[in-house]
PDB file of C-alpha atoms in Angstrom:
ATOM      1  CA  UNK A  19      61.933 115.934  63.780  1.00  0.00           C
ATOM      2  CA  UNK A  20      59.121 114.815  66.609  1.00  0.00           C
ATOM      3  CA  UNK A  21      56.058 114.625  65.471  1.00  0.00           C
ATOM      4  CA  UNK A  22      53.440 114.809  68.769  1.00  0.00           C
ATOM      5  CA  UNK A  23      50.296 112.508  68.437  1.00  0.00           C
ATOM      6  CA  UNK A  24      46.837 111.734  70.576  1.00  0.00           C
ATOM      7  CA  UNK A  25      44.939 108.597  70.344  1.00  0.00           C
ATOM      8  CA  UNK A  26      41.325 108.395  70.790  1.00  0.00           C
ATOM      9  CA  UNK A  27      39.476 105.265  71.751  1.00  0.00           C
ATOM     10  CA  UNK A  28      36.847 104.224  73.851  1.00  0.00           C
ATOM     11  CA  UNK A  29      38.523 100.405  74.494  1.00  0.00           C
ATOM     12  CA  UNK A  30      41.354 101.200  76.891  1.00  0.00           C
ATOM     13  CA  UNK A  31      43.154  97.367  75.418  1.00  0.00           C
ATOM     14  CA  UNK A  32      42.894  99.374  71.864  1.00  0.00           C
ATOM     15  CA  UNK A  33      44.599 102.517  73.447  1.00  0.00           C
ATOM     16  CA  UNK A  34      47.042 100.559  75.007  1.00  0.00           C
ATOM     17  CA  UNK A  35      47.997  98.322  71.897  1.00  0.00           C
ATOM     18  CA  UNK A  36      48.578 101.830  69.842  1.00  0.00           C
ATOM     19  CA  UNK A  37      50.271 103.182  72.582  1.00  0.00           C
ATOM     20  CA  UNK A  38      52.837  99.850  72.295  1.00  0.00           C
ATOM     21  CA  UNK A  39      53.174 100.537  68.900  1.00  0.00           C
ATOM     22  CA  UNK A  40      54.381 104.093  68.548  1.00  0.00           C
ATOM     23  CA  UNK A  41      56.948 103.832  72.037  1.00  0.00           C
ATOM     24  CA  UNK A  42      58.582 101.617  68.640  1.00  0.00           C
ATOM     25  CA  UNK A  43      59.246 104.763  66.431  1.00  0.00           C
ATOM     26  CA  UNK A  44      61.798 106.988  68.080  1.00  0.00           C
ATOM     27  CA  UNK A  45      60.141 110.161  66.208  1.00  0.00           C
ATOM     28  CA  UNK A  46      56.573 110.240  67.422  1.00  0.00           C
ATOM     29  CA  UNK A  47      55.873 111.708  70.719  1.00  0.00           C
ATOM     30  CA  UNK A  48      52.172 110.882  72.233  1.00  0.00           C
ATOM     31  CA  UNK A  49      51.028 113.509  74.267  1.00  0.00           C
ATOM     32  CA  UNK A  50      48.397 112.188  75.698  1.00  0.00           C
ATOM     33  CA  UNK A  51      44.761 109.513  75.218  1.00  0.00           C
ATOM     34  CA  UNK A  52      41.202 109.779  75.333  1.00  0.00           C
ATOM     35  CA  UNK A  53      38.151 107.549  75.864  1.00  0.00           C
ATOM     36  CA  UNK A  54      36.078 109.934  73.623  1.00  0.00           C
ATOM     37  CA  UNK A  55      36.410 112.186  70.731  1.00  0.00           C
ATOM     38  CA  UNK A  56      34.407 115.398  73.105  1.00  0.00           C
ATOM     39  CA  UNK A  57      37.528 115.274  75.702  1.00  0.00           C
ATOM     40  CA  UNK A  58      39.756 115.035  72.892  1.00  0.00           C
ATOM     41  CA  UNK A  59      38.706 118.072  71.540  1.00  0.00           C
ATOM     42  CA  UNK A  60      38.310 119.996  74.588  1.00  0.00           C
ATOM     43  CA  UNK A  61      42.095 118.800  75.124  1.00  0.00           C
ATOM     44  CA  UNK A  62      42.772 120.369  71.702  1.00  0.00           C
ATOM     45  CA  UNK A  63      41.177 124.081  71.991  1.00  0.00           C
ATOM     46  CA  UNK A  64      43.070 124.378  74.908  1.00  0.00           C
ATOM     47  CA  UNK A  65      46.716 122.799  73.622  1.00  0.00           C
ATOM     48  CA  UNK A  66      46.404 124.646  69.938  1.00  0.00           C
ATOM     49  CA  UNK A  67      47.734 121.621  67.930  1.00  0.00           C
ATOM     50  CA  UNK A  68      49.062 118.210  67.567  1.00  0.00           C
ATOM     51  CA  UNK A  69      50.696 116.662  64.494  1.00  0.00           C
ATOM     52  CA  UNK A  70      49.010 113.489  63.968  1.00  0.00           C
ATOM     53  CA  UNK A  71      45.399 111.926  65.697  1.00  0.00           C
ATOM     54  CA  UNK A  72      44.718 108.471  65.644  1.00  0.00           C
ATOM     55  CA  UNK A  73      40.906 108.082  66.082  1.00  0.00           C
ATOM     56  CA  UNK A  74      38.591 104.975  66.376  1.00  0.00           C
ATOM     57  CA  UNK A  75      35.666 105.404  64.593  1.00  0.00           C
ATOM     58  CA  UNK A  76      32.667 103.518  66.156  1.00  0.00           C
ATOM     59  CA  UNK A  77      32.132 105.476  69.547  1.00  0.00           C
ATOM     60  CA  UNK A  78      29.476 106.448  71.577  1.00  0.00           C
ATOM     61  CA  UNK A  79      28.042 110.078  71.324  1.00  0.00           C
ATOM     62  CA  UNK A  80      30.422 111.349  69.182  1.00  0.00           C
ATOM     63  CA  UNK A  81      32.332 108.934  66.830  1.00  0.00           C
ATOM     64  CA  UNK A  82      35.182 109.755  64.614  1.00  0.00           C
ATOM     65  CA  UNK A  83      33.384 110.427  61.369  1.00  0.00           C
ATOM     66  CA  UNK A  84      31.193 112.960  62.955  1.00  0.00           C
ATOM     67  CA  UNK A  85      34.131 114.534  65.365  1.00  0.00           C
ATOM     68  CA  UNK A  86      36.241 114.334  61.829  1.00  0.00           C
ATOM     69  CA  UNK A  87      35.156 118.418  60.864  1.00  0.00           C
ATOM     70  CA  UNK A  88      36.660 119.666  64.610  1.00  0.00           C
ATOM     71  CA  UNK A  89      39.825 117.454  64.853  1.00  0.00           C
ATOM     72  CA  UNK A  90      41.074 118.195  61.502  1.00  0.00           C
ATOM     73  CA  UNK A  91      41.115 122.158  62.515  1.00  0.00           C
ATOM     74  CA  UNK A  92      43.726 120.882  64.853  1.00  0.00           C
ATOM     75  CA  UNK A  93      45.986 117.972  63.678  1.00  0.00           C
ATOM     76  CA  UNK A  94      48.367 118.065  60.108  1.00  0.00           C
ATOM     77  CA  UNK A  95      46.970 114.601  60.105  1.00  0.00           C
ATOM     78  CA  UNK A  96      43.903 112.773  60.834  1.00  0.00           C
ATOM     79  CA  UNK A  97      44.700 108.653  60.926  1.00  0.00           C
ATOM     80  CA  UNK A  98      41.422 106.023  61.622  1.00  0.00           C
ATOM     81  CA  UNK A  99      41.963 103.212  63.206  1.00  0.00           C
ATOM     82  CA  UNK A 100      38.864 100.746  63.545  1.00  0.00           C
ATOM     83  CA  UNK A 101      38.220  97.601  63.309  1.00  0.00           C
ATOM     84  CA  UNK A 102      35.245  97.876  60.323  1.00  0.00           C
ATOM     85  CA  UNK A 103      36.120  97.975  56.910  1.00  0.00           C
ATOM     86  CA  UNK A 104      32.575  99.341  55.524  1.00  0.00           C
ATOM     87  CA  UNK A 105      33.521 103.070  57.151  1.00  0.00           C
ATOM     88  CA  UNK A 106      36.866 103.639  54.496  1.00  0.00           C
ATOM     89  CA  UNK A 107      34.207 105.780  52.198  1.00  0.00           C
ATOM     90  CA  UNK A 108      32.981 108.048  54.813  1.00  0.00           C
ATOM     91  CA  UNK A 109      36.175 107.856  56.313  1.00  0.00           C
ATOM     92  CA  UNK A 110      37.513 109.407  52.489  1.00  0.00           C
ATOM     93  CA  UNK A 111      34.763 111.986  52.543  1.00  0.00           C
ATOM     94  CA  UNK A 112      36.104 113.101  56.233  1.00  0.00           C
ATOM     95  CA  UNK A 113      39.328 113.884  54.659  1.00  0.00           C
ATOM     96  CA  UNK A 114      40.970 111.053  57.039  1.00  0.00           C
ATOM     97  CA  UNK A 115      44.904 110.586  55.853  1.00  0.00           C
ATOM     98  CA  UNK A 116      44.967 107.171  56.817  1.00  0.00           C
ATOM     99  CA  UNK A 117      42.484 104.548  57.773  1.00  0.00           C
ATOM    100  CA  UNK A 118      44.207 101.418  59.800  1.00  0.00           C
ATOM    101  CA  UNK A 119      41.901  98.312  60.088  1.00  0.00           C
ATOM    102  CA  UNK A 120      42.114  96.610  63.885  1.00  0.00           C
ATOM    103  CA  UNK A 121      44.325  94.580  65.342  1.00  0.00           C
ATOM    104  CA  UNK A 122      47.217  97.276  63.993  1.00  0.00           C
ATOM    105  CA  UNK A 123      50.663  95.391  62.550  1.00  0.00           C
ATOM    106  CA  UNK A 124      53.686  96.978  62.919  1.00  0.00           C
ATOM    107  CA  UNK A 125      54.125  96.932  59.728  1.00  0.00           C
ATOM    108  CA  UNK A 126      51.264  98.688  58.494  1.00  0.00           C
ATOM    109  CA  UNK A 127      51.660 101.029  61.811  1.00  0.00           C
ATOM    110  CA  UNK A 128      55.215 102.125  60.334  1.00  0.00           C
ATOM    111  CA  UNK A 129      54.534 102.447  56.844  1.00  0.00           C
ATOM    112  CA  UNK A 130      51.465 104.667  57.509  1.00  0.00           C
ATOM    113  CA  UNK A 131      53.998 106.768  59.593  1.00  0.00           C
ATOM    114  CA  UNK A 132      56.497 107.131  57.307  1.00  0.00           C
ATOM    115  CA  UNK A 133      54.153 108.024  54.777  1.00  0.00           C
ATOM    116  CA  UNK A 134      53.075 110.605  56.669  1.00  0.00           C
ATOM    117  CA  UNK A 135      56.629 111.476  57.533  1.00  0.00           C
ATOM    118  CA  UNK A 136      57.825 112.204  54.314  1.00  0.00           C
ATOM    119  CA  UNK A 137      54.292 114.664  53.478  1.00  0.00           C
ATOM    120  CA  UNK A 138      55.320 116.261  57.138  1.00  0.00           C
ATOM    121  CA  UNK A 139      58.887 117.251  55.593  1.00  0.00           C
ATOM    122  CA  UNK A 140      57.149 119.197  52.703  1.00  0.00           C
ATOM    123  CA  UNK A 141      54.921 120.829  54.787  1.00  0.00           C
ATOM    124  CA  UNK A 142      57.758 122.076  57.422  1.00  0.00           C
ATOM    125  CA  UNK A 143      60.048 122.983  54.123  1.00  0.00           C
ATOM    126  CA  UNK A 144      57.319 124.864  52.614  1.00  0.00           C
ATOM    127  CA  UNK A 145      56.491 126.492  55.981  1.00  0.00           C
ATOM    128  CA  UNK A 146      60.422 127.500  56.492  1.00  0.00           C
ATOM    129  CA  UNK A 147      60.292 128.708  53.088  1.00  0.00           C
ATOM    130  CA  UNK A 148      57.628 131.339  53.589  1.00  0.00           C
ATOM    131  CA  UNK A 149      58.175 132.519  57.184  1.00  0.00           C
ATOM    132  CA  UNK A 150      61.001 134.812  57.943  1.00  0.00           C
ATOM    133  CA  UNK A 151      59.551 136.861  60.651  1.00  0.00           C
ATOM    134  CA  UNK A 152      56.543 137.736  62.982  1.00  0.00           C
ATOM    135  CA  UNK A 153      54.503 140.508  63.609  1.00  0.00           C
ATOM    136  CA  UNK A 154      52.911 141.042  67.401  1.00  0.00           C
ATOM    137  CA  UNK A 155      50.302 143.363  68.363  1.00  0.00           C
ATOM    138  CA  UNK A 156      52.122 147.046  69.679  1.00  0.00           C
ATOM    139  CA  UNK A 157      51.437 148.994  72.607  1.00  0.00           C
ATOM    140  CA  UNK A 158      48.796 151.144  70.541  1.00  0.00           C
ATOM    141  CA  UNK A 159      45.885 150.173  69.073  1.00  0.00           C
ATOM    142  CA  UNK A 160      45.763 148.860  65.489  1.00  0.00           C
ATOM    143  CA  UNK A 161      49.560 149.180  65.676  1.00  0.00           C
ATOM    144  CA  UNK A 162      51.807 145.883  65.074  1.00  0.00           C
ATOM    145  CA  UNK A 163      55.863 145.365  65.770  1.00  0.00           C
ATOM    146  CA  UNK A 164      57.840 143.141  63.194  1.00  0.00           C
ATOM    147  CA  UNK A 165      60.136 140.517  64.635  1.00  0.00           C
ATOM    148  CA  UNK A 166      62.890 138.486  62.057  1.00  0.00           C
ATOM    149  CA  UNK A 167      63.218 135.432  63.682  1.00  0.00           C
ATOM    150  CA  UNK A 168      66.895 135.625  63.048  1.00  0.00           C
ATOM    151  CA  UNK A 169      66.769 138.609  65.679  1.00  0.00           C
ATOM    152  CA  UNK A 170      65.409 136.595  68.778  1.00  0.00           C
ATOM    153  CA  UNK A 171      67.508 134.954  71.307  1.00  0.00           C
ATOM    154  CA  UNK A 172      65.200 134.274  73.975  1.00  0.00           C
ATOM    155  CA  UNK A 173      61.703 134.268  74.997  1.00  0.00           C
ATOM    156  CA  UNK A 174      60.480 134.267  78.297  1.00  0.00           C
ATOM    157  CA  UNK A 175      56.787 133.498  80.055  1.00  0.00           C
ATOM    158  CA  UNK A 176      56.036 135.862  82.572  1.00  0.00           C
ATOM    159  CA  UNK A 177      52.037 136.332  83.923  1.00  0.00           C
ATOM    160  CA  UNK A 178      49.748 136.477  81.456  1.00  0.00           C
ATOM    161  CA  UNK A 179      52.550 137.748  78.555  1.00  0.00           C
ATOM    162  CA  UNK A 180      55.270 136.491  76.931  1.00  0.00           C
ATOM    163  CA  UNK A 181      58.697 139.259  76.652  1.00  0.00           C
ATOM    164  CA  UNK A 182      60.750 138.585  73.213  1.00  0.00           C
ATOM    165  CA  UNK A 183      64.120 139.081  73.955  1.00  0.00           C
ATOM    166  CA  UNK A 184      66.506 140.212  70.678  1.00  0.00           C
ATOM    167  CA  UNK A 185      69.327 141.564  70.261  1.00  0.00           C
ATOM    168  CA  UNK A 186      68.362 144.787  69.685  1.00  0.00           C
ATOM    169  CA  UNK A 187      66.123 144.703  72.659  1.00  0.00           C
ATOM    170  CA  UNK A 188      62.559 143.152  73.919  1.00  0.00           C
ATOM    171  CA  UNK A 189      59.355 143.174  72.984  1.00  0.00           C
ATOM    172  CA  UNK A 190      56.326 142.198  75.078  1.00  0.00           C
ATOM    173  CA  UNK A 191      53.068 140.457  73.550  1.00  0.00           C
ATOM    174  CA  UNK A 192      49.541 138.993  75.118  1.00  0.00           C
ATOM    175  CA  UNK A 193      49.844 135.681  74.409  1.00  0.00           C
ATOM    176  CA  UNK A 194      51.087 132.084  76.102  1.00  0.00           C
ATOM    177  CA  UNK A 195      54.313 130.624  75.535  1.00  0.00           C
ATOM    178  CA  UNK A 196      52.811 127.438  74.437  1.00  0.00           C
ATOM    179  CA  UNK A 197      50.919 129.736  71.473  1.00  0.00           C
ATOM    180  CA  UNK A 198      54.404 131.177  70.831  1.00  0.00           C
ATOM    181  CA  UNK A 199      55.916 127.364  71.069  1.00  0.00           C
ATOM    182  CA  UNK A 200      52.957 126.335  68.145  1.00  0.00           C
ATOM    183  CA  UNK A 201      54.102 129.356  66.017  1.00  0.00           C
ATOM    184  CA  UNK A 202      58.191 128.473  66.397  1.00  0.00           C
ATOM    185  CA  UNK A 203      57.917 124.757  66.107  1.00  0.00           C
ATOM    186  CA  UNK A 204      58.438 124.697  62.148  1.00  0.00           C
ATOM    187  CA  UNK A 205      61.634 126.349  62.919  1.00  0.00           C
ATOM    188  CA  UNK A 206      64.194 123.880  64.315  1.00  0.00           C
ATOM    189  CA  UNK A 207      66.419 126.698  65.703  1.00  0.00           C
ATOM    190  CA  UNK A 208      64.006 127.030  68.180  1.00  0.00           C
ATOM    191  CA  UNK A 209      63.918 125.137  71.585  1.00  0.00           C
ATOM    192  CA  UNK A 210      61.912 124.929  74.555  1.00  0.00           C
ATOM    193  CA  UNK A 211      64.174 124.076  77.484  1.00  0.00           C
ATOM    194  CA  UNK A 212      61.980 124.688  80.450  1.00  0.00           C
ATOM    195  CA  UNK A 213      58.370 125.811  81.407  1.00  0.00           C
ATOM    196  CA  UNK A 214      58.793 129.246  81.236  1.00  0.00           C
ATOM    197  CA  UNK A 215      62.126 129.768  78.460  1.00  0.00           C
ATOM    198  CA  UNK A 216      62.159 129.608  74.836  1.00  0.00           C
ATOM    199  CA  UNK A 217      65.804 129.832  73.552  1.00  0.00           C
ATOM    200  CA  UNK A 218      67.357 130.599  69.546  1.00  0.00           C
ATOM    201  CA  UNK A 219      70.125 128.128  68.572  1.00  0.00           C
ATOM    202  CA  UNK A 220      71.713 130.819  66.675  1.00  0.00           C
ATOM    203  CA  UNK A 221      72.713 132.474  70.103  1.00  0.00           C
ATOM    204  CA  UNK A 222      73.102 129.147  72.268  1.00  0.00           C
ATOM    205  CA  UNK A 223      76.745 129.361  73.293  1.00  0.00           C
ATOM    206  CA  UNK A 224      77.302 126.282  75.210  1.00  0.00           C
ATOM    207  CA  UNK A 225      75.547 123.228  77.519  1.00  0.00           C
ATOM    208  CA  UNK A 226      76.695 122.374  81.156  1.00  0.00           C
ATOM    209  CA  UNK A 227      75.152 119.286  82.312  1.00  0.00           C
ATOM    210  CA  UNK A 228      71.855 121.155  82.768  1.00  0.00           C
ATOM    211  CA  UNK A 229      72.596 124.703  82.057  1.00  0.00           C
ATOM    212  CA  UNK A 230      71.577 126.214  78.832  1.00  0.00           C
ATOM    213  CA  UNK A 231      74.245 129.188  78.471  1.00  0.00           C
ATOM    214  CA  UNK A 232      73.578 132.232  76.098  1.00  0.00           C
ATOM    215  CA  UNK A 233      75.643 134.173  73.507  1.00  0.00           C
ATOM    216  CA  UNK A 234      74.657 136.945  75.910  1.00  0.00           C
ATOM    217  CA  UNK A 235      75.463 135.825  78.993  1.00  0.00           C
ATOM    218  CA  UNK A 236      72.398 134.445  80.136  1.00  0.00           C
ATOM    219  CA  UNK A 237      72.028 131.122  81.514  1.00  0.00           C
ATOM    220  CA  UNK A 238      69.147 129.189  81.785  1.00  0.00           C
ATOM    221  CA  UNK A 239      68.189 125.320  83.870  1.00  0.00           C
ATOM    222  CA  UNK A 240      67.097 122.860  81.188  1.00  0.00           C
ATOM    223  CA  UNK A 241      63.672 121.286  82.731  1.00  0.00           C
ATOM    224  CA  UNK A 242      63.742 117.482  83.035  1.00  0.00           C
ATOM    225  CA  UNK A 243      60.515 117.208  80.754  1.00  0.00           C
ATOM    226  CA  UNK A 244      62.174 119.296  78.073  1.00  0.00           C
ATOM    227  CA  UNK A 245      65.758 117.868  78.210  1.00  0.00           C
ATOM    228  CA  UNK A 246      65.761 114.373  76.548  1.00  0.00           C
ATOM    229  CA  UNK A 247      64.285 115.780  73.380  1.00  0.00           C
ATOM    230  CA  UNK A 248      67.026 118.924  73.189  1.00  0.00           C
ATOM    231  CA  UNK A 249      70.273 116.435  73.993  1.00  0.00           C
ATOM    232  CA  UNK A 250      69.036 114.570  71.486  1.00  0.00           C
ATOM    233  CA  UNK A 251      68.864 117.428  69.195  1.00  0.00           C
ATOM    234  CA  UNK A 252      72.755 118.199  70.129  1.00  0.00           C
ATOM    235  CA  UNK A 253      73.574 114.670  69.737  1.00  0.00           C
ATOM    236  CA  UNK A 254      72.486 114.485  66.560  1.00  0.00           C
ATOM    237  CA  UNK A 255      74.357 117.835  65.301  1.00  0.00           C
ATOM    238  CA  UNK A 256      77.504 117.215  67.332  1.00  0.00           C
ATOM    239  CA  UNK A 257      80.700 116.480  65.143  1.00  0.00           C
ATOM    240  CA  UNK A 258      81.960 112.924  65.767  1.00  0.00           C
ATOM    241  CA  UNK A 259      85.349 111.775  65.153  1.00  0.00           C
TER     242      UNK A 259
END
């Protein structure tokens, strides 16, 4: 399972030497880097949430102890990496889940990962465990429409709303696909193959080069910045002889 990550850091060689180092583990995906923690959080409120942040501590304006009470609201997993050893206590008091002292080994780099891996795992199990279906908001006020995930085949971005596609029908609600990607994304049946489609596994019939073809007839282009990470997916669950 890819795990998405930021890194903030106000020393672009730092950025740049974490950036090296998790290119080396096939499933973390950074998303993106910031000189400061203020446009790292601005990033955030707009891109709901990432799985891990890896944060320097000692930066100008706003340094990663004091940004620590914002970032958390948006990460599973808050990871320093400085190079001071006297900030591990306030580092433990802001709830960090790992504190990495500068210059990063790979070794330490991995078995922080993995560590967090294997907490990730629980948190997805526990997640699947509990979550069957959705509720949206309904046409009426105070009214709300229940959705089993099991039910959904597609779901598709159109202006400001997304439309639900199952198979008893569709079901539009105000909110962004990316929102609706954040809310799927502990289910693995669920897939983003382009900017504007959200497909179910359940009712994926087949793959044509780029074509995503439905149970229901519908076919759909897989997007080039959505495609490595799906045929992956396939690869992995595709019978071998």
């Amino acid at each position: 399972m890819i795990m998405s990550c930021i890194v903030i850091d106000d020393e672009p060689h730092a950025i740049d030497e974490l950036s090296e180092l998790i290119a080396l583990v096939p499933h973390l995906d950074l998303v993106e880097t910031f000189p400061d923690a203020r446009q790292a959080i601005a990033y955030l409120q707009e891109a709901e949430h990432i799985d891990i942040i890896f944060s320097d501590i000692s930066m100008a304006v706003l340094n990663g102890i004091e940004a620590a009470q914002i970032l958390n609201n948006y990460c599973h997993f808050l990871v320093y990496v400085t190079a001071h050893r006297s900030f591990a206590p306030e580092a433990f008091q802001a709830k960090a889940d790992g504190y990495l002292l500068k210059p990063v080994s790979y070794l330490s780099f991995t078995q922080k990962v993995e560590d967090l891996t294997l907490k990730y795992h629980d948190i997805i199990k526990l997640q699947k465990d509990e979550q069957q279906f959705l509720f949206i908001k309904g046409g009426q006020k105070s009214s709300y429409i229940k959705i089993k995930y099991s039910d959904i085949v597609y779901i598709e971005a159109m202006l400001n709303y997304i439309m639900i596609h199952t198979t008893t029908g569709h079901e539009i609600t105000y909110i962004g696909l990316k929102a609706m990607e954040d809310k799927l994304r502990v289910l693995d049946i669920f897939f983003r193959i382009n900017k504007s489609i959200i497909i179910s596994l359940n009712y994926l019939d087949r793959v044509d080069g780029n074509i995503a073809r439905l149970a229901n007839g519908e076919s759909y282009q897989i997007g080039d910045k959505y495609k490595s990470v799906f045929l992956d997916f396939l690869k992995k669950h595709t019978l071998k002889s």
